Amino acid sequence: LVAALDRHIALIGFMGAGKSTVGADVAKRIGRPFVDLDREIEAELHASVPEIFAERGEAAFREHEEELAVEALADPVPAVLALGGGAPESERVRESLRTRALTVLLEIDIGEAWRRVSGSGRPLAVDEAAFRTLYERRYPLYRESAQARARDVDDVVLAAGGTHVELGALELLGELVPGEGPVALVSDPRVAGIFGADAQVALGDRIVSTHELPAGEEAKTVLACERLWRELRLDRGGTIVALGGGCTTDAAGFAAATYLRGIDWVPVPTTLLGQVDAAIGGKTALNLPEGKNLVGAFHWPARVVVDPATLETLPESERRTGLAEVVKTGLLAGEPLWQLPEPDLVRRCAGFKTAICLRDPLDRGPRAALNLGHTFAHALEAAADERVAHGDAVALGLLAALTLSGLDTADVERLLRPRRVRVDPDRAWAALQRDKKVRDGRVALVLLEAPGRPRVGVEVPEADVRRALDALIAK
Ligand SMILES: NC(=O)c1ccc[n+]([C@@H]2O[C@H](COP(=O)([O-])OP(=O)(O)OC[C@H]3O[C@@H](n4cnc5c(N)ncnc54)[C@H](O)[C@@H]3O)[C@@H](O)[C@H]2O)c1
């Protein structure tokens, strides 16, 4: 895996890049301890970095730095570490980084770095020419040590989750699929027609077979999966590349989780829903006649390759489905992410989902927040025998969740224009009760204390939930 599920995430980079600030934010978002090595040295020596340089000299500082960095990297509890700018100059530190961490280079332009740190009292930021020389010397070491490069918190989180977001990434698939082993390419007929050839060219010699799953939910059937299992000729070192929407990635991911008891897989989502949601977080699934996603496995992808350029050919109706999840993500994050230009919107939403899944890879707690609005959506979909588009159902679900949270619904109304659906209210209510156990006349829901502050398991009186559900149904 490229992802740092059980490894440290080590931030390296030059002075002024923001390793301490970004590192603290990353740790908070993915629920890990944060270790700022300069602060650790200061605590150990009871002096500030400038004082240590002045009183003991740089060599003594470097000795402590190396010792503490190697020690922190040896700690078995995966943390987020911010290393001092000079730490990667030590071969011992570089060796520990190689074996113990996913190392991310936090980039900064030299000019900007100088602006940020000159006059800050840092001992190595006194003379601009010397500062630039130091940068030139260290930069190759940073490049050599880092498996990923980042400019902000989302970039680091995405790297930690093994999610690569880049315009044009499809063309780089050959390099981005980890390892050197054989690859089986799986897509649906439509996506194969649009992007199949590009993907094959990018994968080059590694590709040993191509496969088609039916379009849409038909892909997520035991029958389609069995056909795929039986077509595959990969050994344990092979990788399934799943190119397409959420149905393709759910089904091909499940095949990868189960074939030969589990082989690597790389989703390459081509729908907005897939790029901001379905392909991220390691959940794979098939449907049964009894219900959606009833069979599945957690199987974290070797890497997720997101190319926002593939969205150009996406039909408007499919974009709408994805937009509902974008709005949900923005509400959970407390930021109007939907206002961003598309590539950045995808990157930020993918970053949000990656963080929550890293925090809770097996869906045992905080990840439940991603269900905001979905209890209502599922109930309406069940009552409509799936005749309502998922995006429309989620839009209505968000409306209900915001109303019950006592929050403004204007953004959802304006962006998603939810239209009430014509379904049998009693059937929808029965479906909701089946989905969510009603205990002592109360239903546990995901609500928002405020945008950006989700609360899971909020117990709401049954009558209020029923009223909110009825308000989504056309009379
Ligand atoms: N695993 C998870 O965490 C997770 C999360 C959310 C949703 N899902 C699942 O995702 C599925 C829905 O995914 P979806 O909405 O992406 O559906 P999908 O895979 O059926 O794709 C929708 C349609 O768009 C077409 N398409 C895909 N990319 C295209 C492109 N770039 N240009 C033109 N056409 C393109 C496909 O051929 C298909 O017809 C559901 O089954 C849902 O359960 C999974």
PDB file of C-alpha atoms and ligand atoms in Angstrom, residues 188-192 194-195 214-217 219-220 243-250 265 269-275 277-285 287 292-293 309-315 318 321-322 325 328 353 357 367 374 390, ligand 1:
ATOM      1  CA  ASP A 188     -18.120  -0.683 -17.920  1.00  0.00           C
ATOM      2  CA  PRO A 189     -18.889  -0.521 -21.671  1.00  0.00           C
ATOM      3  CA  ARG A 190     -19.468   3.234 -21.721  1.00  0.00           C
ATOM      4  CA  VAL A 191     -16.362   4.149 -19.759  1.00  0.00           C
ATOM      5  CA  ALA A 192     -14.279   1.610 -21.686  1.00  0.00           C
ATOM      6  CA  ILE A 194     -14.355   6.766 -23.659  1.00  0.00           C
ATOM      7  CA  PHE A 195     -11.204   6.119 -21.583  1.00  0.00           C
ATOM      8  CA  PRO A 214     -22.405  -4.211 -16.850  1.00  0.00           C
ATOM      9  CA  ALA A 215     -23.166  -0.497 -16.412  1.00  0.00           C
ATOM     10  CA  GLY A 216     -24.787   0.721 -13.205  1.00  0.00           C
ATOM     11  CA  GLU A 217     -25.977  -1.389 -10.280  1.00  0.00           C
ATOM     12  CA  ALA A 219     -22.212  -4.558 -11.945  1.00  0.00           C
ATOM     13  CA  LYS A 220     -22.742  -5.060  -8.237  1.00  0.00           C
ATOM     14  CA  LEU A 243     -11.899   2.482 -14.168  1.00  0.00           C
ATOM     15  CA  GLY A 244     -15.369   3.995 -13.914  1.00  0.00           C
ATOM     16  CA  GLY A 245     -18.104   5.160 -11.575  1.00  0.00           C
ATOM     17  CA  GLY A 246     -18.955   3.971  -8.088  1.00  0.00           C
ATOM     18  CA  CYS A 247     -20.668   0.829  -9.340  1.00  0.00           C
ATOM     19  CA  THR A 248     -17.557  -0.294 -11.203  1.00  0.00           C
ATOM     20  CA  THR A 249     -15.198   0.539  -8.339  1.00  0.00           C
ATOM     21  CA  ASP A 250     -17.458  -1.061  -5.693  1.00  0.00           C
ATOM     22  CA  TRP A 265      -6.510  -2.790  -6.566  1.00  0.00           C
ATOM     23  CA  PRO A 269     -13.011   6.997 -10.541  1.00  0.00           C
ATOM     24  CA  THR A 270     -14.530   8.802 -13.520  1.00  0.00           C
ATOM     25  CA  THR A 271     -17.750  10.160 -11.973  1.00  0.00           C
ATOM     26  CA  LEU A 272     -17.940  13.109  -9.599  1.00  0.00           C
ATOM     27  CA  LEU A 273     -19.520  10.789  -7.027  1.00  0.00           C
ATOM     28  CA  GLY A 274     -16.659   8.344  -7.433  1.00  0.00           C
ATOM     29  CA  GLN A 275     -13.964  11.012  -7.181  1.00  0.00           C
ATOM     30  CA  ASP A 277     -16.768   9.645  -2.351  1.00  0.00           C
ATOM     31  CA  ALA A 278     -17.170   6.084  -3.654  1.00  0.00           C
ATOM     32  CA  ALA A 279     -13.585   5.287  -4.658  1.00  0.00           C
ATOM     33  CA  ILE A 280     -12.136   6.560  -1.396  1.00  0.00           C
ATOM     34  CA  GLY A 281     -11.932   4.779   1.934  1.00  0.00           C
ATOM     35  CA  GLY A 282     -11.668   1.099   1.112  1.00  0.00           C
ATOM     36  CA  LYS A 283     -15.321   0.054   1.227  1.00  0.00           C
ATOM     37  CA  THR A 284     -16.274  -2.381  -1.528  1.00  0.00           C
ATOM     38  CA  ALA A 285     -19.676  -3.953  -2.033  1.00  0.00           C
ATOM     39  CA  ASN A 287     -25.959  -5.789  -3.732  1.00  0.00           C
ATOM     40  CA  LYS A 292     -27.975  -2.630  -1.517  1.00  0.00           C
ATOM     41  CA  ASN A 293     -24.393  -3.153  -0.334  1.00  0.00           C
ATOM     42  CA  ALA A 309     -10.286  15.849 -16.424  1.00  0.00           C
ATOM     43  CA  THR A 310     -12.322  12.667 -16.933  1.00  0.00           C
ATOM     44  CA  LEU A 311     -15.409  14.511 -15.666  1.00  0.00           C
ATOM     45  CA  GLU A 312     -15.644  16.459 -18.904  1.00  0.00           C
ATOM     46  CA  THR A 313     -17.695  13.736 -20.565  1.00  0.00           C
ATOM     47  CA  LEU A 314     -19.952  13.112 -17.580  1.00  0.00           C
ATOM     48  CA  PRO A 315     -23.676  13.622 -18.290  1.00  0.00           C
ATOM     49  CA  GLU A 318     -24.552  12.043 -13.132  1.00  0.00           C
ATOM     50  CA  THR A 321     -25.599  12.924  -8.117  1.00  0.00           C
ATOM     51  CA  GLY A 322     -22.020  13.864  -7.296  1.00  0.00           C
ATOM     52  CA  GLU A 325     -22.243  14.549  -2.047  1.00  0.00           C
ATOM     53  CA  LYS A 328     -22.872  17.183   1.998  1.00  0.00           C
ATOM     54  CA  LYS A 353     -13.342  11.896   2.839  1.00  0.00           C
ATOM     55  CA  CYS A 357     -11.685   7.270   6.578  1.00  0.00           C
ATOM     56  CA  ARG A 367     -17.040   7.877   9.724  1.00  0.00           C
ATOM     57  CA  HIS A 374     -28.592   9.484   3.930  1.00  0.00           C
ATOM     58  CA  HIS A 390     -29.717   9.024  -5.760  1.00  0.00           C
TER      59      HIS A 390
HETATM   60  N1  LIG B   1     -17.801   2.381  -1.561  1.00  0.00           N
HETATM   61  C1  LIG B   1     -18.257   3.524  -1.113  1.00  0.00           C
HETATM   62  O1  LIG B   1     -17.755   4.069  -0.126  1.00  0.00           O
HETATM   63  C2  LIG B   1     -19.383   4.184  -1.839  1.00  0.00           C
HETATM   64  C3  LIG B   1     -19.755   5.496  -1.489  1.00  0.00           C
HETATM   65  C4  LIG B   1     -20.777   6.111  -2.202  1.00  0.00           C
HETATM   66  C5  LIG B   1     -21.413   5.430  -3.222  1.00  0.00           C
HETATM   67  N2  LIG B   1     -21.026   4.164  -3.547  1.00  0.00           N
HETATM   68  C6  LIG B   1     -21.677   3.419  -4.629  1.00  0.00           C
HETATM   69  O2  LIG B   1     -21.453   4.087  -5.858  1.00  0.00           O
HETATM   70  C7  LIG B   1     -22.469   3.668  -6.763  1.00  0.00           C
HETATM   71  C8  LIG B   1     -22.892   4.823  -7.637  1.00  0.00           C
HETATM   72  O3  LIG B   1     -21.775   5.313  -8.337  1.00  0.00           O
HETATM   73  P1  LIG B   1     -21.908   6.232  -9.643  1.00  0.00           P
HETATM   74  O4  LIG B   1     -22.990   7.210  -9.427  1.00  0.00           O
HETATM   75  O5  LIG B   1     -20.571   6.717  -9.956  1.00  0.00           O
HETATM   76  O6  LIG B   1     -22.507   5.198 -10.689  1.00  0.00           O
HETATM   77  P2  LIG B   1     -21.953   4.377 -11.960  1.00  0.00           P
HETATM   78  O7  LIG B   1     -20.730   3.645 -11.684  1.00  0.00           O
HETATM   79  O8  LIG B   1     -23.107   3.555 -12.351  1.00  0.00           O
HETATM   80  O9  LIG B   1     -21.694   5.478 -13.049  1.00  0.00           O
HETATM   81  C9  LIG B   1     -22.774   6.224 -13.534  1.00  0.00           C
HETATM   82  C10 LIG B   1     -22.875   6.213 -15.061  1.00  0.00           C
HETATM   83  O10 LIG B   1     -21.941   7.135 -15.584  1.00  0.00           O
HETATM   84  C11 LIG B   1     -21.189   6.557 -16.648  1.00  0.00           C
HETATM   85  N3  LIG B   1     -19.886   7.208 -16.606  1.00  0.00           N
HETATM   86  C12 LIG B   1     -18.931   7.052 -15.663  1.00  0.00           C
HETATM   87  N4  LIG B   1     -17.934   7.907 -15.881  1.00  0.00           N
HETATM   88  C13 LIG B   1     -18.237   8.609 -16.984  1.00  0.00           C
HETATM   89  C14 LIG B   1     -17.596   9.662 -17.678  1.00  0.00           C
HETATM   90  N5  LIG B   1     -16.467  10.198 -17.233  1.00  0.00           N
HETATM   91  N6  LIG B   1     -18.184  10.138 -18.794  1.00  0.00           N
HETATM   92  C15 LIG B   1     -19.382   9.636 -19.199  1.00  0.00           C
HETATM   93  N7  LIG B   1     -20.039   8.672 -18.568  1.00  0.00           N
HETATM   94  C16 LIG B   1     -19.477   8.159 -17.470  1.00  0.00           C
HETATM   95  C17 LIG B   1     -21.197   5.095 -16.351  1.00  0.00           C
HETATM   96  O11 LIG B   1     -21.024   4.340 -17.514  1.00  0.00           O
HETATM   97  C18 LIG B   1     -22.566   4.888 -15.730  1.00  0.00           C
HETATM   98  O12 LIG B   1     -23.505   4.675 -16.723  1.00  0.00           O
HETATM   99  C19 LIG B   1     -23.577   3.100  -5.934  1.00  0.00           C
HETATM  100  O13 LIG B   1     -23.685   1.705  -6.145  1.00  0.00           O
HETATM  101  C20 LIG B   1     -23.162   3.370  -4.504  1.00  0.00           C
HETATM  102  O14 LIG B   1     -23.578   2.356  -3.605  1.00  0.00           O
HETATM  103  C21 LIG B   1     -20.028   3.542  -2.868  1.00  0.00           C
END
